[in-house]
GROMACS .gro file of C-alpha atoms in nm:
model
  320
    1UNK     CA    1  16.804   9.700   9.195
    2UNK     CA    2  16.972   9.553   8.886
    3UNK     CA    3  17.325   9.418   8.882
    4UNK     CA    4  17.427   9.712   8.660
    5UNK     CA    5  17.288   9.960   8.911
    6UNK     CA    6  17.459   9.779   9.197
    7UNK     CA    7  17.791   9.787   9.012
    8UNK     CA    8  17.750  10.157   8.934
    9UNK     CA    9  17.670  10.237   9.296
   10UNK     CA   10  17.973  10.039   9.411
   11UNK     CA   11  18.197  10.222   9.166
   12UNK     CA   12  18.066  10.561   9.281
   13UNK     CA   13  18.124  10.473   9.644
   14UNK     CA   14  18.472  10.340   9.574
   15UNK     CA   15  18.576  10.656   9.389
   16UNK     CA   16  18.433  10.904   9.640
   17UNK     CA   17  18.674  11.055   9.892
   18UNK     CA   18  18.604  10.968  10.255
   19UNK     CA   19  18.609  11.279  10.471
   20UNK     CA   20  18.739  11.236  10.823
   21UNK     CA   21  18.891  11.502  11.047
   22UNK     CA   22  18.833  11.671  11.381
   23UNK     CA   23  18.490  11.769  11.245
   24UNK     CA   24  18.405  11.521  10.970
   25UNK     CA   25  18.302  11.160  10.934
   26UNK     CA   26  18.134  11.127  10.597
   27UNK     CA   27  18.063  10.756  10.653
   28UNK     CA   28  17.792  10.850  10.904
   29UNK     CA   29  17.555  10.895  10.608
   30UNK     CA   30  17.560  10.515  10.575
   31UNK     CA   31  17.346  10.506  10.892
   32UNK     CA   32  17.073  10.722  10.731
   33UNK     CA   33  16.800  10.533  10.547
   34UNK     CA   34  16.711  10.769  10.261
   35UNK     CA   35  16.357  10.888  10.200
   36UNK     CA   36  16.244  11.029   9.869
   37UNK     CA   37  16.099  11.340  10.033
   38UNK     CA   38  16.416  11.420  10.228
   39UNK     CA   39  16.544  11.778  10.219
   40UNK     CA   40  16.921  11.825  10.241
   41UNK     CA   41  17.063  12.170  10.318
   42UNK     CA   42  17.419  12.214  10.192
   43UNK     CA   43  17.681  12.480  10.264
   44UNK     CA   44  18.055  12.508  10.303
   45UNK     CA   45  18.008  12.700  10.629
   46UNK     CA   46  17.874  13.026  10.774
   47UNK     CA   47  17.670  13.103  10.466
   48UNK     CA   48  17.317  13.098  10.604
   49UNK     CA   49  17.290  12.733  10.703
   50UNK     CA   50  17.093  12.784  11.024
   51UNK     CA   51  16.885  13.056  10.859
   52UNK     CA   52  16.785  12.814  10.585
   53UNK     CA   53  16.711  12.539  10.837
   54UNK     CA   54  16.473  12.774  11.015
   55UNK     CA   55  16.312  12.877  10.685
   56UNK     CA   56  16.258  12.514  10.586
   57UNK     CA   57  16.123  12.429  10.931
   58UNK     CA   58  15.862  12.703  10.898
   59UNK     CA   59  15.756  12.564  10.560
   60UNK     CA   60  15.741  12.205  10.685
   61UNK     CA   61  15.541  12.276  11.000
   62UNK     CA   62  15.342  12.588  10.891
   63UNK     CA   63  15.196  12.706  11.220
   64UNK     CA   64  15.218  12.371  11.398
   65UNK     CA   65  15.428  12.336  11.709
   66UNK     CA   66  15.769  12.196  11.630
   67UNK     CA   67  15.851  11.878  11.825
   68UNK     CA   68  16.206  11.993  11.905
   69UNK     CA   69  16.456  12.271  11.840
   70UNK     CA   70  16.565  12.328  11.481
   71UNK     CA   71  16.915  12.216  11.577
   72UNK     CA   72  16.780  11.881  11.699
   73UNK     CA   73  16.531  11.840  11.415
   74UNK     CA   74  16.791  11.911  11.147
   75UNK     CA   75  17.127  11.764  11.252
   76UNK     CA   76  17.458  11.797  11.073
   77UNK     CA   77  17.486  11.433  10.976
   78UNK     CA   78  17.857  11.426  10.879
   79UNK     CA   79  17.972  11.592  11.200
   80UNK     CA   80  18.159  11.309  11.372
   81UNK     CA   81  17.973  11.351  11.702
   82UNK     CA   82  17.735  11.204  11.801
   83UNK     CA   83  17.827  10.867  11.644
   84UNK     CA   84  17.632  10.693  11.369
   85UNK     CA   85  17.467  10.448  11.609
   86UNK     CA   86  17.302  10.747  11.780
   87UNK     CA   87  17.204  10.963  11.485
   88UNK     CA   88  17.077  10.682  11.260
   89UNK     CA   89  16.793  10.565  11.489
   90UNK     CA   90  16.708  10.925  11.584
   91UNK     CA   91  16.654  11.019  11.219
   92UNK     CA   92  16.464  10.699  11.146
   93UNK     CA   93  16.224  10.790  11.427
   94UNK     CA   94  16.134  11.126  11.273
   95UNK     CA   95  15.783  11.112  11.129
   96UNK     CA   96  15.772  11.460  10.976
   97UNK     CA   97  15.937  11.546  10.646
   98UNK     CA   98  16.306  11.543  10.729
   99UNK     CA   99  16.545  11.829  10.662
  100UNK     CA  100  16.908  11.743  10.726
  101UNK     CA  101  17.232  11.927  10.666
  102UNK     CA  102  17.574  11.850  10.525
  103UNK     CA  103  17.896  12.043  10.486
  104UNK     CA  104  18.053  11.782  10.258
  105UNK     CA  105  18.169  11.866   9.906
  106UNK     CA  106  17.961  11.696   9.639
  107UNK     CA  107  18.222  11.434   9.548
  108UNK     CA  108  18.234  11.309   9.909
  109UNK     CA  109  17.853  11.317   9.930
  110UNK     CA  110  17.802  11.145   9.592
  111UNK     CA  111  17.750  10.790   9.730
  112UNK     CA  112  17.455  10.920   9.932
  113UNK     CA  113  17.302  11.147   9.668
  114UNK     CA  114  16.933  11.070   9.616
  115UNK     CA  115  16.798  11.194   9.280
  116UNK     CA  116  16.445  11.200   9.425
  117UNK     CA  117  16.531  11.409   9.733
  118UNK     CA  118  16.550  11.789   9.731
  119UNK     CA  119  16.874  11.977   9.791
  120UNK     CA  120  16.930  12.341   9.880
  121UNK     CA  121  17.281  12.478   9.837
  122UNK     CA  122  17.329  12.803  10.030
  123UNK     CA  123  17.603  13.035   9.908
  124UNK     CA  124  17.777  13.348  10.033
  125UNK     CA  125  18.081  13.550   9.935
  126UNK     CA  126  18.381  13.363  10.075
  127UNK     CA  127  18.520  13.672  10.246
  128UNK     CA  128  18.195  13.717  10.437
  129UNK     CA  129  18.185  13.346  10.521
  130UNK     CA  130  18.543  13.369  10.648
  131UNK     CA  131  18.467  13.662  10.879
  132UNK     CA  132  18.167  13.479  11.022
  133UNK     CA  133  18.381  13.167  11.063
  134UNK     CA  134  18.639  13.374  11.251
  135UNK     CA  135  18.376  13.482  11.504
  136UNK     CA  136  18.248  13.122  11.532
  137UNK     CA  137  18.603  13.004  11.601
  138UNK     CA  138  18.710  13.288  11.830
  139UNK     CA  139  18.406  13.252  12.057
  140UNK     CA  140  18.426  12.872  12.085
  141UNK     CA  141  18.422  12.739  12.442
  142UNK     CA  142  18.636  12.467  12.598
  143UNK     CA  143  18.343  12.232  12.544
  144UNK     CA  144  18.366  12.293  12.167
  145UNK     CA  145  18.734  12.199  12.159
  146UNK     CA  146  18.668  11.899  12.382
  147UNK     CA  147  18.389  11.766  12.161
  148UNK     CA  148  18.600  11.794  11.846
  149UNK     CA  149  18.943  11.699  11.973
  150UNK     CA  150  18.881  11.455  12.258
  151UNK     CA  151  18.586  11.244  12.146
  152UNK     CA  152  18.681  10.897  12.024
  153UNK     CA  153  18.738  10.851  11.653
  154UNK     CA  154  18.914  11.172  11.556
  155UNK     CA  155  19.127  11.129  11.244
  156UNK     CA  156  19.429  11.354  11.205
  157UNK     CA  157  19.550  11.640  11.421
  158UNK     CA  158  19.327  11.826  11.666
  159UNK     CA  159  19.193  12.162  11.564
  160UNK     CA  160  19.430  12.423  11.708
  161UNK     CA  161  19.310  12.683  11.955
  162UNK     CA  162  19.204  13.012  11.802
  163UNK     CA  163  19.460  13.194  12.016
  164UNK     CA  164  19.733  13.033  11.804
  165UNK     CA  165  19.600  13.182  11.478
  166UNK     CA  166  19.753  13.526  11.516
  167UNK     CA  167  19.539  13.814  11.397
  168UNK     CA  168  19.250  13.767  11.154
  169UNK     CA  169  19.443  13.891  10.852
  170UNK     CA  170  19.734  13.654  10.923
  171UNK     CA  171  19.500  13.357  10.952
  172UNK     CA  172  19.320  13.460  10.632
  173UNK     CA  173  19.639  13.400  10.431
  174UNK     CA  174  19.664  13.044  10.560
  175UNK     CA  175  19.288  12.982  10.523
  176UNK     CA  176  19.311  13.092  10.160
  177UNK     CA  177  19.617  12.891  10.065
  178UNK     CA  178  19.625  12.569  10.270
  179UNK     CA  179  19.395  12.271  10.315
  180UNK     CA  180  19.359  12.045  10.618
  181UNK     CA  181  19.599  11.747  10.594
  182UNK     CA  182  19.339  11.468  10.620
  183UNK     CA  183  19.121  11.614  10.342
  184UNK     CA  184  19.322  11.513  10.038
  185UNK     CA  185  19.350  11.756   9.750
  186UNK     CA  186  19.206  12.060   9.928
  187UNK     CA  187  19.398  12.385   9.888
  188UNK     CA  188  19.214  12.620  10.122
  189UNK     CA  189  19.008  12.630  10.441
  190UNK     CA  190  19.274  12.557  10.705
  191UNK     CA  191  19.209  12.449  10.980
  192UNK     CA  192  18.851  12.364  10.872
  193UNK     CA  193  18.782  12.255  10.511
  194UNK     CA  194  18.768  12.398  10.163
  195UNK     CA  195  18.519  12.671  10.084
  196UNK     CA  196  18.607  12.665   9.713
  197UNK     CA  197  18.587  12.290   9.656
  198UNK     CA  198  18.253  12.275   9.832
  199UNK     CA  199  18.103  12.545   9.611
  200UNK     CA  200  18.262  12.420   9.290
  201UNK     CA  201  18.155  12.058   9.325
  202UNK     CA  202  17.794  12.136   9.416
  203UNK     CA  203  17.772  12.393   9.137
  204UNK     CA  204  17.889  12.131   8.890
  205UNK     CA  205  17.644  11.874   9.029
  206UNK     CA  206  17.368  12.131   8.997
  207UNK     CA  207  17.433  12.147   8.623
  208UNK     CA  208  17.345  11.776   8.605
  209UNK     CA  209  17.047  11.758   8.843
  210UNK     CA  210  16.740  11.979   8.869
  211UNK     CA  211  16.669  11.879   9.230
  212UNK     CA  212  16.935  12.121   9.361
  213UNK     CA  213  16.824  12.477   9.436
  214UNK     CA  214  17.086  12.749   9.476
  215UNK     CA  215  16.998  13.000   9.747
  216UNK     CA  216  17.215  13.303   9.829
  217UNK     CA  217  17.263  13.483  10.160
  218UNK     CA  218  17.237  13.823   9.987
  219UNK     CA  219  16.907  13.739   9.821
  220UNK     CA  220  16.761  13.621  10.150
  221UNK     CA  221  16.858  13.953  10.307
  222UNK     CA  222  16.703  14.149  10.020
  223UNK     CA  223  16.376  13.956   9.981
  224UNK     CA  224  16.318  13.697  10.249
  225UNK     CA  225  15.956  13.634  10.153
  226UNK     CA  226  16.044  13.592   9.787
  227UNK     CA  227  16.321  13.345   9.867
  228UNK     CA  228  16.089  13.155  10.100
  229UNK     CA  229  15.844  13.120   9.814
  230UNK     CA  230  16.124  12.995   9.586
  231UNK     CA  231  16.221  12.733   9.843
  232UNK     CA  232  15.857  12.626   9.888
  233UNK     CA  233  15.816  12.583   9.513
  234UNK     CA  234  16.134  12.377   9.494
  235UNK     CA  235  16.015  12.155   9.778
  236UNK     CA  236  15.663  12.119   9.639
  237UNK     CA  237  15.510  12.276   9.949
  238UNK     CA  238  15.187  12.476   9.928
  239UNK     CA  239  15.218  12.785  10.146
  240UNK     CA  240  14.924  12.893  10.362
  241UNK     CA  241  14.903  13.262  10.267
  242UNK     CA  242  14.735  13.349  10.596
  243UNK     CA  243  15.035  13.212  10.786
  244UNK     CA  244  15.306  13.345  10.556
  245UNK     CA  245  15.366  13.683  10.728
  246UNK     CA  246  15.431  13.520  11.066
  247UNK     CA  247  15.647  13.253  10.900
  248UNK     CA  248  15.859  13.521  10.734
  249UNK     CA  249  15.888  13.713  11.061
  250UNK     CA  250  16.004  13.398  11.241
  251UNK     CA  251  16.291  13.377  10.993
  252UNK     CA  252  16.420  13.731  11.035
  253UNK     CA  253  16.757  13.772  11.204
  254UNK     CA  254  16.610  13.978  11.485
  255UNK     CA  255  16.352  13.713  11.573
  256UNK     CA  256  16.601  13.428  11.550
  257UNK     CA  257  16.860  13.617  11.753
  258UNK     CA  258  16.609  13.653  12.038
  259UNK     CA  259  16.593  13.272  12.057
  260UNK     CA  260  16.949  13.203  11.948
  261UNK     CA  261  17.004  12.917  12.193
  262UNK     CA  262  16.721  12.727  12.023
  263UNK     CA  263  16.909  12.731  11.693
  264UNK     CA  264  17.266  12.669  11.812
  265UNK     CA  265  17.396  12.314  11.865
  266UNK     CA  266  17.357  12.196  12.226
  267UNK     CA  267  17.160  12.512  12.303
  268UNK     CA  268  17.466  12.730  12.252
  269UNK     CA  269  17.680  12.565  12.519
  270UNK     CA  270  17.972  12.532  12.276
  271UNK     CA  271  18.024  12.911  12.260
  272UNK     CA  272  18.130  13.160  12.524
  273UNK     CA  273  17.808  13.363  12.519
  274UNK     CA  274  17.576  13.089  12.401
  275UNK     CA  275  17.368  13.104  12.086
  276UNK     CA  276  17.421  13.478  12.042
  277UNK     CA  277  17.785  13.404  11.957
  278UNK     CA  278  17.676  13.131  11.716
  279UNK     CA  279  17.432  13.373  11.548
  280UNK     CA  280  17.645  13.684  11.569
  281UNK     CA  281  17.554  13.971  11.334
  282UNK     CA  282  17.424  13.835  11.005
  283UNK     CA  283  17.594  14.117  10.814
  284UNK     CA  284  17.825  14.131  10.514
  285UNK     CA  285  18.147  14.310  10.422
  286UNK     CA  286  18.298  14.303  10.770
  287UNK     CA  287  18.618  14.209  10.589
  288UNK     CA  288  18.648  14.562  10.450
  289UNK     CA  289  18.924  14.735  10.645
  290UNK     CA  290  19.043  14.402  10.788
  291UNK     CA  291  19.182  14.242  10.473
  292UNK     CA  292  19.443  14.435  10.278
  293UNK     CA  293  19.412  14.522   9.910
  294UNK     CA  294  19.668  14.249   9.844
  295UNK     CA  295  19.457  13.991  10.027
  296UNK     CA  296  19.142  14.094   9.843
  297UNK     CA  297  19.329  14.055   9.515
  298UNK     CA  298  19.460  13.713   9.624
  299UNK     CA  299  19.106  13.604   9.710
  300UNK     CA  300  18.975  13.715   9.371
  301UNK     CA  301  19.258  13.535   9.193
  302UNK     CA  302  19.188  13.217   9.392
  303UNK     CA  303  18.817  13.235   9.310
  304UNK     CA  304  18.900  13.276   8.942
  305UNK     CA  305  19.127  12.968   8.948
  306UNK     CA  306  18.903  12.746   9.157
  307UNK     CA  307  18.550  12.828   9.039
  308UNK     CA  308  18.359  12.838   8.712
  309UNK     CA  309  18.308  13.203   8.616
  310UNK     CA  310  17.930  13.193   8.666
  311UNK     CA  311  17.972  13.029   9.008
  312UNK     CA  312  18.228  13.290   9.120
  313UNK     CA  313  18.000  13.572   9.011
  314UNK     CA  314  17.698  13.421   9.187
  315UNK     CA  315  17.887  13.364   9.511
  316UNK     CA  316  18.001  13.724   9.515
  317UNK     CA  317  17.666  13.883   9.433
  318UNK     CA  318  17.380  13.635   9.442
  319UNK     CA  319  17.064  13.647   9.225
  320UNK     CA  320  17.123  13.341   9.011
   0.00000   0.00000   0.00000
């Protein structure tokens, strides 16, 4: 690496925000030795992350037995537990093509961005993501709160118990208008992190790099096989046509829901009813009749302020 490249890398790292909270520790990516064939799955939250991990796992292994659960094979690197000294060696030991996930916005991820790796950003209408997040949060077990709030290294306040949120509509107002205090500059997402900043920054980065594929929850629901083929092409993977039907079936919600504990972190132990709470319904528009007309209008106004017009349209409908 030249001195100019080293200086540029140092400047990028110095200017990138460090994300630390009850969930995040963005510095854990420093423990990951990058590989040029890495696959990084990116979402804000509850937008089809696990679905995409399963889809990618089917493409990577194509009929071969997977050496572990998808949750173990494809960890959320910037989740603050387990610590870097655990996850770094575990990922270095993987011999298959790696597929990892992040929930960081692009500016926080920038020091670790590899122009030779492949990225998949998964999007979903924010109102649908919020409703799925509400179920995720409501069904969390004591073990979930303990892992996030009591493990060493938490920065900032603990995540409050869902019972303190009030009803869903009341929490929505705060989620839409307030960021978490340790994540500087965010204006939504409380008590998690910003949906809008995550989408906006990756959308902007996607304008600069052709190694980022944008995949939408709605499009996966409409044409799962077609979206699987798009992902395979992006990743440079040749699909065995004889195996494709069973690969597609393995990625349907019904099939995944049957084995939900295999896809949920710690085999679903962090939720009241296990993996079936983690993978709840996989449906859209559950916000209709829950959010008021005023709240829907506020959401649309926020999306218009926070997102490029083409990004806002894509998030709402899909089919980029």
